[in-house]
Coordinates of C-alpha atoms in Angstrom, one line a residue:
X1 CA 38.2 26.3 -100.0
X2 CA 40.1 28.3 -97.8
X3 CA 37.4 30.7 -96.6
X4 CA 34.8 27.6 -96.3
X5 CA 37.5 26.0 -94.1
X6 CA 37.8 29.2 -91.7
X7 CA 34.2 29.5 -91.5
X8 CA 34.1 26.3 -90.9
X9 CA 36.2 26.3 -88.0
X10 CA 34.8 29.3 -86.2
X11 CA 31.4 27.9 -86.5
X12 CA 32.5 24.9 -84.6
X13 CA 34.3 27.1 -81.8
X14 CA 31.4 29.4 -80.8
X15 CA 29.8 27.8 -78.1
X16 CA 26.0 27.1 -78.3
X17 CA 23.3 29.0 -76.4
X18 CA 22.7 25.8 -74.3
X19 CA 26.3 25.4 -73.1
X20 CA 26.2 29.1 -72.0
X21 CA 23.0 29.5 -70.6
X22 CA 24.2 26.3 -68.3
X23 CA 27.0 27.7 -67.3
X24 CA 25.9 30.8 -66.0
X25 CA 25.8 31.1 -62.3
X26 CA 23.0 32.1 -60.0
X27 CA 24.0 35.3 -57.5
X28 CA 22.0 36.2 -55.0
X29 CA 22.3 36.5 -51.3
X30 CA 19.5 35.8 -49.1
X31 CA 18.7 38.6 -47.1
X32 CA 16.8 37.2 -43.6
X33 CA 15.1 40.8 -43.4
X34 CA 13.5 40.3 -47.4
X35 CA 13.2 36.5 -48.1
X36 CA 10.2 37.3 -50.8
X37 CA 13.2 39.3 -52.5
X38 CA 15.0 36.8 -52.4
X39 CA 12.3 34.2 -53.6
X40 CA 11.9 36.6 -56.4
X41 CA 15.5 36.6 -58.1
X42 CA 15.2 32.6 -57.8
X43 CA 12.0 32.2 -59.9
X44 CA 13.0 35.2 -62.1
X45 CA 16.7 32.8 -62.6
X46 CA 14.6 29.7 -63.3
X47 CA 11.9 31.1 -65.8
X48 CA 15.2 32.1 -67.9
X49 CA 17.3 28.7 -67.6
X50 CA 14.1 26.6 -67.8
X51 CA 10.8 25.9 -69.1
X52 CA 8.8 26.0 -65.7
X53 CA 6.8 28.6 -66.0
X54 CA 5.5 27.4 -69.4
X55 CA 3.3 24.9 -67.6
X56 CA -0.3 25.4 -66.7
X57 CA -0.2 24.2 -63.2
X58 CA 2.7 26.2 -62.2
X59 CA 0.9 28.1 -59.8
X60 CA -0.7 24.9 -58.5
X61 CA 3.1 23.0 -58.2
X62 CA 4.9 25.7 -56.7
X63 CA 1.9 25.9 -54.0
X64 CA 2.2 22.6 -53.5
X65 CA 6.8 22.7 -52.7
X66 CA 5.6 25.7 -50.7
X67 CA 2.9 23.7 -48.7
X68 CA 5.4 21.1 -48.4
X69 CA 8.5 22.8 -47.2
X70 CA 6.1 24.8 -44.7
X71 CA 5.2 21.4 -43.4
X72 CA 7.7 20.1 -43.3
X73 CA 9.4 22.9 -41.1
X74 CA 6.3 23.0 -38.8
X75 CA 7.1 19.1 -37.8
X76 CA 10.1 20.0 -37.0
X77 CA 9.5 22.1 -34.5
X78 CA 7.4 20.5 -32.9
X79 CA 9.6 17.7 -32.6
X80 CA 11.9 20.2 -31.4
X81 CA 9.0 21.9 -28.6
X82 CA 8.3 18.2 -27.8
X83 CA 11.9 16.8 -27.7
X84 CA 12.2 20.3 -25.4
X85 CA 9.5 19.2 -22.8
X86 CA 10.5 16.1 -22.5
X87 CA 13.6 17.1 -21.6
X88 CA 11.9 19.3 -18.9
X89 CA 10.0 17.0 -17.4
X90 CA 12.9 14.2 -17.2
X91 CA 15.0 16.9 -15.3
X92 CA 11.9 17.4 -13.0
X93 CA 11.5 14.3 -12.5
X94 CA 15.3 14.1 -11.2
X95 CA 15.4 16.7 -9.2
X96 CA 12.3 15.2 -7.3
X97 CA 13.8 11.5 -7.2
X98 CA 17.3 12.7 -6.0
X99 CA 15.3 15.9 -3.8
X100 CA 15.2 14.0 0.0
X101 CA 11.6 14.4 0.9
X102 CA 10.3 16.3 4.4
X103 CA 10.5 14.3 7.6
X104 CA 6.6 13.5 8.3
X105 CA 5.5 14.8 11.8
X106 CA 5.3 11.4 12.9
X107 CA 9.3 10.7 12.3
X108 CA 9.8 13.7 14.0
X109 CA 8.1 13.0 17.2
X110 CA 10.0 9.6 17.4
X111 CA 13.6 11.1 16.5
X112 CA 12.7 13.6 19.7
X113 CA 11.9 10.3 21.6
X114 CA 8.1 11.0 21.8
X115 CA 7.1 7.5 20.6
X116 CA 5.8 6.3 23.9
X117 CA 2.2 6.2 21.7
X118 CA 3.5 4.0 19.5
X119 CA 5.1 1.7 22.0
X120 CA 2.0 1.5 23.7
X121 CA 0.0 0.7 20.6
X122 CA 2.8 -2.4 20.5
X123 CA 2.6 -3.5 23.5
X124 CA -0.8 -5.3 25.2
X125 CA -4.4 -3.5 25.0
X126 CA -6.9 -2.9 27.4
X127 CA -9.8 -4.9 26.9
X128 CA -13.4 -3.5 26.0
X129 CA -16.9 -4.5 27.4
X130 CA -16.3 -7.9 27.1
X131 CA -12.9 -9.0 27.8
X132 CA -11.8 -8.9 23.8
X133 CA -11.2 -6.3 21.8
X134 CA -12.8 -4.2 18.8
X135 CA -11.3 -4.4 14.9
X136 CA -11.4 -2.8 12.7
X137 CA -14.4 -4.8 10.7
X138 CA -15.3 -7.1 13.6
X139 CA -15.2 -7.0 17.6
X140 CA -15.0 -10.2 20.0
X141 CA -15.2 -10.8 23.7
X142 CA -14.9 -13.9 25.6
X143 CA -15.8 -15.5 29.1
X144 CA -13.3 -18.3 30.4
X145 CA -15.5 -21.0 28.3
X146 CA -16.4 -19.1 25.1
X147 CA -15.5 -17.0 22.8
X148 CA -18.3 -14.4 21.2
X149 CA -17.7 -12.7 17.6
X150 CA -19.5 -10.0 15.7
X151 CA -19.2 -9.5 12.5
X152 CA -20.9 -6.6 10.1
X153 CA -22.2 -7.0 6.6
X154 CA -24.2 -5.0 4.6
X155 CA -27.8 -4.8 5.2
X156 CA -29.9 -8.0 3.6
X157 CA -27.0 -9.7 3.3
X158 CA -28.5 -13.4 3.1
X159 CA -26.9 -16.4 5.0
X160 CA -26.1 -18.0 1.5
X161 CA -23.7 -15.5 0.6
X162 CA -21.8 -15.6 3.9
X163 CA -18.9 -18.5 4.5
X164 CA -18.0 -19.7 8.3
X165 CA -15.7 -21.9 8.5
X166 CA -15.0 -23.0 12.0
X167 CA -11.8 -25.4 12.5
X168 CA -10.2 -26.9 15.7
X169 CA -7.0 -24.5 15.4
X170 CA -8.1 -22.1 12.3
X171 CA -11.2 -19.6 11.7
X172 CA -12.4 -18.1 8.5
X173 CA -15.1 -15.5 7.8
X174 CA -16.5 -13.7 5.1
X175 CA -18.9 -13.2 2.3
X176 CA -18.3 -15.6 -0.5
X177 CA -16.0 -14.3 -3.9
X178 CA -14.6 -11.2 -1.6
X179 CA -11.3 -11.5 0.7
X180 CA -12.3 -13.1 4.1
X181 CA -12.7 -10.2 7.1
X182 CA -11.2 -13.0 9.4
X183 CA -8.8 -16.1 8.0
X184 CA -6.1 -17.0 10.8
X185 CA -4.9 -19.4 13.7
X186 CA -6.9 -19.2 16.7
X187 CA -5.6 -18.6 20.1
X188 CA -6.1 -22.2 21.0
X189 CA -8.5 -24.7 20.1
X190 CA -12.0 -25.0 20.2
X191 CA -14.8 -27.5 20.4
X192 CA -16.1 -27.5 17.1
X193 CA -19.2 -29.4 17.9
X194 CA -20.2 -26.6 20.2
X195 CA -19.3 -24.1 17.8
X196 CA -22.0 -22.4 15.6
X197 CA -23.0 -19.1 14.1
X198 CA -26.1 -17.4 13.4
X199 CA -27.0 -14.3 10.9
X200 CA -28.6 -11.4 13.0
X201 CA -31.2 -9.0 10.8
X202 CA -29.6 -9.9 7.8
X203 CA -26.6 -7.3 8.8
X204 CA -24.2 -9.2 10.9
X205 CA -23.4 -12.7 11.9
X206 CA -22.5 -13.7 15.6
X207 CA -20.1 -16.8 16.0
X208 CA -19.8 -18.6 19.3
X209 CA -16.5 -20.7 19.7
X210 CA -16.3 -23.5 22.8
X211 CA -13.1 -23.3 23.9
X212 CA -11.1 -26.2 24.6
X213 CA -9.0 -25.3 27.6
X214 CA -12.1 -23.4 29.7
X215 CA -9.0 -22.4 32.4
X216 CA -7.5 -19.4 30.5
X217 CA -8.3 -16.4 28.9
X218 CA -7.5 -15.8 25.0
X219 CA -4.6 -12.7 24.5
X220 CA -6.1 -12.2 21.4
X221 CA -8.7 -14.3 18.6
X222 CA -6.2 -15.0 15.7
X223 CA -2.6 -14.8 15.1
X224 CA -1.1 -11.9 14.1
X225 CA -4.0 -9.8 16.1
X226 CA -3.0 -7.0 18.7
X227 CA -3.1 -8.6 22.1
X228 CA -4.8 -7.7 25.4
X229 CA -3.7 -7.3 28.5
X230 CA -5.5 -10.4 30.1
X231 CA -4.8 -8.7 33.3
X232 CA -7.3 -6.2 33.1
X233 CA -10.2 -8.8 32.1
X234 CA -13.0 -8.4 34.7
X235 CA -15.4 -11.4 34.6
X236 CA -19.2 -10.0 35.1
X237 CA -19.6 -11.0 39.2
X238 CA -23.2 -11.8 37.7
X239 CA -22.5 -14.7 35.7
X240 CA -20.2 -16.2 38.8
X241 CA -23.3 -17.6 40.1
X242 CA -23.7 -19.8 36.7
X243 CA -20.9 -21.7 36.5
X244 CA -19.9 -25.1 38.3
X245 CA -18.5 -25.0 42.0
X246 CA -14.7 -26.0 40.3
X247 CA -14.8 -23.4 38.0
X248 CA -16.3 -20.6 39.9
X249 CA -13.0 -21.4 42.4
X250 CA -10.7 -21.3 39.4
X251 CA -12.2 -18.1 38.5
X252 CA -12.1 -16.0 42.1
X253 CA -8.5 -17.2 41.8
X254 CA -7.6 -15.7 38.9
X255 CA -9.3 -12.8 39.7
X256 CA -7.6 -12.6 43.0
X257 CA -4.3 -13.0 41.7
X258 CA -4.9 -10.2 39.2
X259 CA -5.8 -8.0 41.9
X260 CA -2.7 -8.9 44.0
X261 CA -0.1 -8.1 41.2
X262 CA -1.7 -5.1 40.2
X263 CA -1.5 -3.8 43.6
X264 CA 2.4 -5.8 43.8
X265 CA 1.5 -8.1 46.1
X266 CA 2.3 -12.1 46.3
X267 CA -0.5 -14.0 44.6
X268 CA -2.4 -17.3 46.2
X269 CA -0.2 -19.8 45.3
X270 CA 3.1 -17.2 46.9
X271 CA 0.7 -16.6 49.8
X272 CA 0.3 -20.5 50.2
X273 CA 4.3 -20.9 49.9
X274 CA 4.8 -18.5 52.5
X275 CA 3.0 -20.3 54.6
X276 CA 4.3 -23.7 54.1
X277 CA 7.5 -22.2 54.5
X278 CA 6.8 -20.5 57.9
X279 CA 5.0 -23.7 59.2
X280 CA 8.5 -25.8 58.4
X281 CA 10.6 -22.8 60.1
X282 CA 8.3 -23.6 62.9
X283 CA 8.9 -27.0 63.0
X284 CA 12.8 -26.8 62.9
X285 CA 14.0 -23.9 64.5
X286 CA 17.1 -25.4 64.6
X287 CA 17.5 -24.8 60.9
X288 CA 19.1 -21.8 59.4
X289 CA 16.4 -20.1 56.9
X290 CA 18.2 -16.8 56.4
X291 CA 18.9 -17.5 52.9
X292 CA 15.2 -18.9 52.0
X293 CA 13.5 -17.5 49.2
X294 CA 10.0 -18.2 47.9
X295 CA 10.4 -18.8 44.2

């Protein structure tokens, strides 16, 4: 009983195979210069602590980590590249915001105080040919009672595709479902039962506007135009003959007095002041008229 009891008790202190294989650690060092080394002592570990290698797609499985892991790294970097040119092009793109761009030639000639162009392009035009001005997409001219327009359009352009719409203060041109080439306030009014338009070769429409106040010339056709320097519009002598006795008169005037101020001298209402003036002088010499001005 004795011996069965020792036996007994050393059978149930040695450990089993299981327990010791568990325990046992796996050392090895990966080695950056051999990683298939490496590799090896890991399967070579795992084909004695396990039953891996007894399975008939072994080959296929560890393919398959292999393939995954290799993936897996390959995402990430090219998450990393992308994350890294992103980064790149965000900098750029600072650097250009915050960069202060070049002074264009055109900002350099007016900081040198060379923008006597420009001012000029503010300030009143000459007129062309016939006393208006030519746009950019349409030119006009004007005598003291009318006002002439041109306007281009493509070749066979058909009078049922163009709008004209002629109002007392307001004008608006164009071919119908694209932006009008003219849509503003006129100068001044016109007579809009002597107002009418005609298409010319199917390429261009000509609009004749009646103006209202047949006394003064138009600085320009609708707000927000350039003006022109009314004082250099020159009346054709050739159509003087044409036009009624009262008008004709008002005409000579103006040009007269266009002549006169270009040249700095008084104009025909001054000249007649000065003479009213001297005739009174005349009259009462006993007056003091060293202080008289002509206003």
């Amino acid at each position: 009983m004795a011996i069965l009891s020792d036996y007994e008790e050393e059978d149930h202190k040695k450990p089993s195979s299981s327990a010791a294989s568990a325990k046992k650690p796996f050392n090895a060092a990966l080695d950056p210069s051999d990683p298939l080394g490496f590799l090896e002592k890991v399967f070579e570990f795992v084909a004695k602590e396990s039953d891996l290698f007894k399975s008939d797609s072994l080959v296929a499985d560890v393919n398959a980590v292999v393939r995954m892991v290799k993936d897996k790294v390959e995402a990430e970097e090219n998450k990393r590249k992308e994350r890294k040119v992103e980064g790149g092009k965000v900098e750029k793109k600072i650097k250009e915001v915050e960069a202060p761009l070049p002074p264009k030639k055109e900002e350099i000639m007016e900081e040198k105080g060379s923008g006597s162009k420009a001012e000029e392009e503010k300030g009143p035009r000459a007129p062309n040919k016939g006393n208006g001005l030519d746009m950019d997409k349409y030119s006009w001219g004007q005598s003291l009672q009318e006002v002439n327009i041109s306007v281009p359009f493509p070749p066979g352009t058909k009078s049922r595709f163009i709008t004209c719409e002629i109002k007392k203060n307001h004008l608006k041109v164009g071919l119908k479902g694209q932006p009008p080439v003219i849509d503003g306030e006129l100068y001044q009014p016109v007579k809009v039962d002597d107002c009418f338009w005609s298409l010319e070769d199917q390429k261009s429409i000509s609009i004749l506007l009646t103006k209202h106040n047949q006394m003064e010339w138009w600085k320009y056709l609708v707000k927000g135009e350039p003006e022109i320097d009314t004082q250099k519009v020159e009346p054709e002598n050739s159509k003087l003959s044409d036009l009624d006795p009262e008008t004709r008169s008002t005409v000579e005037k103006m040009m007269f007095d266009q002549r006169q101020k270009q040249m700095g001298l008084p104009t025909s209402d001054e000249m007649q002041k000065q003479e009213i003036l001297k005739k009174f002088m005349a009259e009462h010499p006993e007056m003091d008229f060293s202080r008289a001005k002509i206003s």
